[in-house]
């Protein structure tokens, strides 16, 4: 692939730096805490500098080959919101423009893996046979339209971190309601019908259910 999920990677690294800073502080290691704080600040600056596409007004990943923006809006575009590093006004704007918009990401099973308005979007990923690992991983549209519970959890967190607390609670309830329509907790779901596909009894999906039900976002 010529694409790389920079926004997801750097969000994770930023949160890890913040966590290590807190750990160092608790241990009384002030120099280490300051060093991790500085690394987090650097990552925050670079995310805004290199991963925000001013032409589109949204965060986007870049192509490995030439560094150009992918021009695709995915949940990765909102990872900086989840990490709490996006300016509040911009964060709420992006939430309302994309995450809470039924024509973009607020589908029957909210927060598909690709903007619904993109021509490549496929709600169920063209599941043409019973999933058999690892064959299911190479099915057409595996990550261009299905909804993944753990990703939905991050998007609920993005709403919450952006100050949209009521909207986050409603989204969490809608995700759980959609999941309740299937007989198992699946790896992923059709974002328009809400029914499960992919592998059944998936552990990170189950973890997302617990986190959403406990409002741990």
mmCIF file of C-alpha atoms in Angstrom:
data_model
loop_
_atom_site.group_PDB
_atom_site.id
_atom_site.type_symbol
_atom_site.label_atom_id
_atom_site.label_comp_id
_atom_site.label_asym_id
_atom_site.label_seq_id
_atom_site.Cartn_x
_atom_site.Cartn_y
_atom_site.Cartn_z
ATOM 1 C CA UNK A 1 0.000 0.000 0.000
ATOM 2 C CA UNK A 2 1.103 3.563 -0.661
ATOM 3 C CA UNK A 3 -0.989 4.859 2.234
ATOM 4 C CA UNK A 4 -0.039 5.057 5.879
ATOM 5 C CA UNK A 5 -2.291 5.935 8.872
ATOM 6 C CA UNK A 6 -0.097 8.725 10.224
ATOM 7 C CA UNK A 7 -2.942 10.376 12.139
ATOM 8 C CA UNK A 8 -3.656 7.175 14.068
ATOM 9 C CA UNK A 9 0.014 6.451 14.750
ATOM 10 C CA UNK A 10 0.900 9.935 15.946
ATOM 11 C CA UNK A 11 -2.252 10.156 18.073
ATOM 12 C CA UNK A 12 -1.168 6.964 19.819
ATOM 13 C CA UNK A 13 2.383 8.222 20.291
ATOM 14 C CA UNK A 14 1.100 11.524 21.663
ATOM 15 C CA UNK A 15 -1.115 9.795 24.240
ATOM 16 C CA UNK A 16 1.743 7.472 25.190
ATOM 17 C CA UNK A 17 3.998 10.476 25.805
ATOM 18 C CA UNK A 18 1.317 12.061 27.974
ATOM 19 C CA UNK A 19 0.886 8.828 29.929
ATOM 20 C CA UNK A 20 4.639 8.471 30.476
ATOM 21 C CA UNK A 21 4.775 12.084 31.627
ATOM 22 C CA UNK A 22 2.125 11.391 34.266
ATOM 23 C CA UNK A 23 3.874 8.202 35.352
ATOM 24 C CA UNK A 24 7.187 10.001 35.719
ATOM 25 C CA UNK A 25 5.489 12.760 37.711
ATOM 26 C CA UNK A 26 3.921 10.220 40.067
ATOM 27 C CA UNK A 27 7.350 8.665 40.588
ATOM 28 C CA UNK A 28 8.896 12.046 41.340
ATOM 29 C CA UNK A 29 11.116 11.944 38.260
ATOM 30 C CA UNK A 30 10.715 15.562 37.221
ATOM 31 C CA UNK A 31 13.348 15.571 34.480
ATOM 32 C CA UNK A 32 11.784 12.541 32.784
ATOM 33 C CA UNK A 33 8.318 14.086 33.110
ATOM 34 C CA UNK A 34 9.544 17.287 31.472
ATOM 35 C CA UNK A 35 11.175 15.321 28.659
ATOM 36 C CA UNK A 36 7.981 13.380 27.896
ATOM 37 C CA UNK A 37 5.951 16.584 28.100
ATOM 38 C CA UNK A 38 8.272 18.161 25.543
ATOM 39 C CA UNK A 39 7.939 15.177 23.211
ATOM 40 C CA UNK A 40 4.155 15.351 23.465
ATOM 41 C CA UNK A 41 4.201 19.054 22.649
ATOM 42 C CA UNK A 42 6.402 18.407 19.626
ATOM 43 C CA UNK A 43 4.066 15.703 18.318
ATOM 44 C CA UNK A 44 1.071 17.985 18.830
ATOM 45 C CA UNK A 45 2.751 20.737 16.808
ATOM 46 C CA UNK A 46 3.768 18.363 14.007
ATOM 47 C CA UNK A 47 0.289 16.827 13.768
ATOM 48 C CA UNK A 48 -1.220 20.259 13.196
ATOM 49 C CA UNK A 49 1.588 21.295 10.872
ATOM 50 C CA UNK A 50 1.758 18.245 8.614
ATOM 51 C CA UNK A 51 -1.528 16.326 8.932
ATOM 52 C CA UNK A 52 -4.098 19.110 8.724
ATOM 53 C CA UNK A 53 -5.119 19.681 5.122
ATOM 54 C CA UNK A 54 -6.036 23.394 4.890
ATOM 55 C CA UNK A 55 -7.654 22.920 1.486
ATOM 56 C CA UNK A 56 -10.149 20.426 2.940
ATOM 57 C CA UNK A 57 -10.246 21.853 6.448
ATOM 58 C CA UNK A 58 -9.721 18.437 8.044
ATOM 59 C CA UNK A 59 -6.936 16.107 9.175
ATOM 60 C CA UNK A 60 -5.875 13.571 6.546
ATOM 61 C CA UNK A 61 -3.236 10.906 6.087
ATOM 62 C CA UNK A 62 -0.521 11.217 3.470
ATOM 63 C CA UNK A 63 0.807 8.901 0.761
ATOM 64 C CA UNK A 64 4.177 7.339 1.510
ATOM 65 C CA UNK A 65 5.482 7.752 -2.049
ATOM 66 C CA UNK A 66 5.101 11.500 -2.489
ATOM 67 C CA UNK A 67 3.673 12.907 0.751
ATOM 68 C CA UNK A 68 0.456 14.153 -0.827
ATOM 69 C CA UNK A 69 -2.759 14.110 1.171
ATOM 70 C CA UNK A 70 -4.931 11.068 0.501
ATOM 71 C CA UNK A 71 -8.038 13.281 0.088
ATOM 72 C CA UNK A 72 -9.973 10.597 1.999
ATOM 73 C CA UNK A 73 -11.801 11.338 5.244
ATOM 74 C CA UNK A 74 -11.782 8.396 7.618
ATOM 75 C CA UNK A 75 -12.073 7.978 11.398
ATOM 76 C CA UNK A 76 -8.312 8.610 11.476
ATOM 77 C CA UNK A 77 -9.158 12.205 10.544
ATOM 78 C CA UNK A 78 -10.710 12.613 13.993
ATOM 79 C CA UNK A 79 -8.039 10.901 16.081
ATOM 80 C CA UNK A 80 -6.501 14.288 17.008
ATOM 81 C CA UNK A 81 -9.904 15.201 18.475
ATOM 82 C CA UNK A 82 -9.912 11.996 20.507
ATOM 83 C CA UNK A 83 -6.424 12.814 21.758
ATOM 84 C CA UNK A 84 -7.677 16.215 22.877
ATOM 85 C CA UNK A 85 -5.150 18.225 20.889
ATOM 86 C CA UNK A 86 -7.476 19.942 18.411
ATOM 87 C CA UNK A 87 -8.500 23.529 19.256
ATOM 88 C CA UNK A 88 -12.025 23.380 20.769
ATOM 89 C CA UNK A 89 -13.743 25.527 18.142
ATOM 90 C CA UNK A 90 -12.272 23.505 15.274
ATOM 91 C CA UNK A 91 -13.016 20.223 17.060
ATOM 92 C CA UNK A 92 -16.711 21.014 17.483
ATOM 93 C CA UNK A 93 -16.894 22.226 13.885
ATOM 94 C CA UNK A 94 -15.439 18.958 12.586
ATOM 95 C CA UNK A 95 -17.757 16.914 14.798
ATOM 96 C CA UNK A 96 -20.862 18.675 13.528
ATOM 97 C CA UNK A 97 -19.718 18.786 9.909
ATOM 98 C CA UNK A 98 -18.685 15.136 9.718
ATOM 99 C CA UNK A 99 -19.187 12.856 12.713
ATOM 100 C CA UNK A 100 -22.760 13.970 13.479
ATOM 101 C CA UNK A 101 -23.765 14.315 9.822
ATOM 102 C CA UNK A 102 -25.922 11.378 8.551
ATOM 103 C CA UNK A 103 -24.632 11.974 5.040
ATOM 104 C CA UNK A 104 -21.026 11.550 6.163
ATOM 105 C CA UNK A 105 -20.437 9.446 9.291
ATOM 106 C CA UNK A 106 -23.578 9.244 11.434
ATOM 107 C CA UNK A 107 -25.043 6.213 9.695
ATOM 108 C CA UNK A 108 -27.400 3.581 11.146
ATOM 109 C CA UNK A 109 -24.344 2.052 12.775
ATOM 110 C CA UNK A 110 -22.467 5.295 13.385
ATOM 111 C CA UNK A 111 -18.946 6.045 12.228
ATOM 112 C CA UNK A 112 -18.067 3.856 9.223
ATOM 113 C CA UNK A 113 -14.441 3.399 8.229
ATOM 114 C CA UNK A 114 -14.843 5.784 5.293
ATOM 115 C CA UNK A 115 -16.850 8.940 4.682
ATOM 116 C CA UNK A 116 -20.231 7.832 3.319
ATOM 117 C CA UNK A 117 -20.059 10.471 0.571
ATOM 118 C CA UNK A 118 -16.849 9.008 -0.898
ATOM 119 C CA UNK A 119 -17.415 7.074 -4.159
ATOM 120 C CA UNK A 120 -15.468 4.068 -2.812
ATOM 121 C CA UNK A 121 -17.743 3.699 0.230
ATOM 122 C CA UNK A 122 -19.339 0.259 0.664
ATOM 123 C CA UNK A 123 -21.482 -0.195 3.756
ATOM 124 C CA UNK A 124 -20.986 -3.929 4.209
ATOM 125 C CA UNK A 125 -17.698 -4.449 2.489
ATOM 126 C CA UNK A 126 -19.072 -6.853 -0.161
ATOM 127 C CA UNK A 127 -19.054 -9.841 2.177
ATOM 128 C CA UNK A 128 -19.521 -12.589 -0.419
ATOM 129 C CA UNK A 129 -18.783 -15.657 1.712
ATOM 130 C CA UNK A 130 -18.598 -16.736 5.316
ATOM 131 C CA UNK A 131 -15.443 -15.157 6.784
ATOM 132 C CA UNK A 132 -12.560 -17.575 7.167
ATOM 133 C CA UNK A 133 -9.401 -16.185 8.684
ATOM 134 C CA UNK A 134 -7.181 -14.977 7.055
ATOM 135 C CA UNK A 135 -9.144 -14.932 3.805
ATOM 136 C CA UNK A 136 -11.676 -12.473 5.190
ATOM 137 C CA UNK A 137 -8.921 -9.933 5.657
ATOM 138 C CA UNK A 138 -8.447 -9.536 1.902
ATOM 139 C CA UNK A 139 -12.085 -9.117 0.953
ATOM 140 C CA UNK A 140 -12.997 -6.159 -1.171
ATOM 141 C CA UNK A 141 -13.783 -2.980 0.781
ATOM 142 C CA UNK A 142 -12.707 -4.446 4.101
ATOM 143 C CA UNK A 143 -11.928 -0.995 5.500
ATOM 144 C CA UNK A 144 -13.956 1.305 3.233
ATOM 145 C CA UNK A 145 -17.398 1.414 4.754
ATOM 146 C CA UNK A 146 -17.962 -1.122 7.497
ATOM 147 C CA UNK A 147 -18.274 0.089 11.083
ATOM 148 C CA UNK A 148 -15.829 -1.295 13.649
ATOM 149 C CA UNK A 149 -16.929 -1.070 17.320
ATOM 150 C CA UNK A 150 -13.505 -0.156 18.670
ATOM 151 C CA UNK A 151 -13.195 2.636 16.101
ATOM 152 C CA UNK A 152 -16.688 3.815 17.013
ATOM 153 C CA UNK A 153 -15.524 3.966 20.624
ATOM 154 C CA UNK A 154 -12.753 6.365 19.599
ATOM 155 C CA UNK A 155 -15.220 8.520 17.673
ATOM 156 C CA UNK A 156 -17.539 8.700 20.678
ATOM 157 C CA UNK A 157 -14.455 9.768 22.633
ATOM 158 C CA UNK A 158 -13.749 12.431 20.002
ATOM 159 C CA UNK A 159 -17.228 13.872 20.545
ATOM 160 C CA UNK A 160 -16.767 13.785 24.312
ATOM 161 C CA UNK A 161 -13.312 15.385 24.208
ATOM 162 C CA UNK A 162 -14.714 18.124 21.953
ATOM 163 C CA UNK A 163 -17.218 19.107 24.618
ATOM 164 C CA UNK A 164 -20.228 17.475 22.959
ATOM 165 C CA UNK A 165 -21.114 15.316 25.956
ATOM 166 C CA UNK A 166 -24.815 14.752 25.177
ATOM 167 C CA UNK A 167 -23.992 13.887 21.577
ATOM 168 C CA UNK A 168 -21.352 11.410 22.756
ATOM 169 C CA UNK A 169 -23.851 9.684 25.046
ATOM 170 C CA UNK A 170 -26.395 9.457 22.244
ATOM 171 C CA UNK A 171 -23.821 8.065 19.804
ATOM 172 C CA UNK A 172 -22.716 5.443 22.334
ATOM 173 C CA UNK A 173 -26.332 4.383 22.799
ATOM 174 C CA UNK A 174 -26.884 4.212 19.036
ATOM 175 C CA UNK A 175 -23.791 2.028 18.544
ATOM 176 C CA UNK A 176 -24.896 -0.364 21.287
ATOM 177 C CA UNK A 177 -28.447 -0.446 19.908
ATOM 178 C CA UNK A 178 -27.141 -1.315 16.434
ATOM 179 C CA UNK A 179 -24.952 -4.073 17.858
ATOM 180 C CA UNK A 180 -27.905 -5.578 19.706
ATOM 181 C CA UNK A 181 -29.568 -6.476 16.399
ATOM 182 C CA UNK A 182 -27.085 -9.274 15.736
ATOM 183 C CA UNK A 183 -26.854 -12.582 17.550
ATOM 184 C CA UNK A 184 -23.162 -12.150 18.362
ATOM 185 C CA UNK A 185 -20.600 -9.428 18.946
ATOM 186 C CA UNK A 186 -18.953 -9.179 15.557
ATOM 187 C CA UNK A 187 -15.639 -7.844 14.353
ATOM 188 C CA UNK A 188 -17.394 -5.266 12.182
ATOM 189 C CA UNK A 189 -20.868 -4.295 10.996
ATOM 190 C CA UNK A 190 -22.741 -3.062 7.959
ATOM 191 C CA UNK A 191 -22.880 0.671 8.596
ATOM 192 C CA UNK A 192 -26.274 1.121 6.900
ATOM 193 C CA UNK A 193 -28.205 -1.940 8.080
ATOM 194 C CA UNK A 194 -26.391 -2.301 11.404
ATOM 195 C CA UNK A 195 -26.043 -6.069 11.068
ATOM 196 C CA UNK A 196 -22.821 -7.898 11.891
ATOM 197 C CA UNK A 197 -20.287 -9.298 9.457
ATOM 198 C CA UNK A 198 -16.672 -10.271 9.712
ATOM 199 C CA UNK A 199 -15.696 -12.632 12.520
ATOM 200 C CA UNK A 200 -18.096 -13.353 15.385
ATOM 201 C CA UNK A 201 -17.210 -13.095 19.093
ATOM 202 C CA UNK A 202 -14.447 -10.585 18.515
ATOM 203 C CA UNK A 203 -12.563 -9.452 21.598
ATOM 204 C CA UNK A 204 -11.816 -5.801 20.782
ATOM 205 C CA UNK A 205 -15.462 -5.372 19.813
ATOM 206 C CA UNK A 206 -16.440 -6.851 23.164
ATOM 207 C CA UNK A 207 -14.054 -4.479 24.914
ATOM 208 C CA UNK A 208 -15.669 -1.568 23.073
ATOM 209 C CA UNK A 209 -19.112 -2.700 24.262
ATOM 210 C CA UNK A 210 -17.962 -2.635 27.884
ATOM 211 C CA UNK A 211 -16.302 0.780 27.502
ATOM 212 C CA UNK A 212 -19.334 2.304 25.779
ATOM 213 C CA UNK A 213 -21.839 0.783 28.199
ATOM 214 C CA UNK A 214 -19.824 2.102 31.169
ATOM 215 C CA UNK A 215 -19.467 5.492 29.440
ATOM 216 C CA UNK A 216 -15.703 5.151 29.712
ATOM 217 C CA UNK A 217 -14.903 7.637 26.981
#
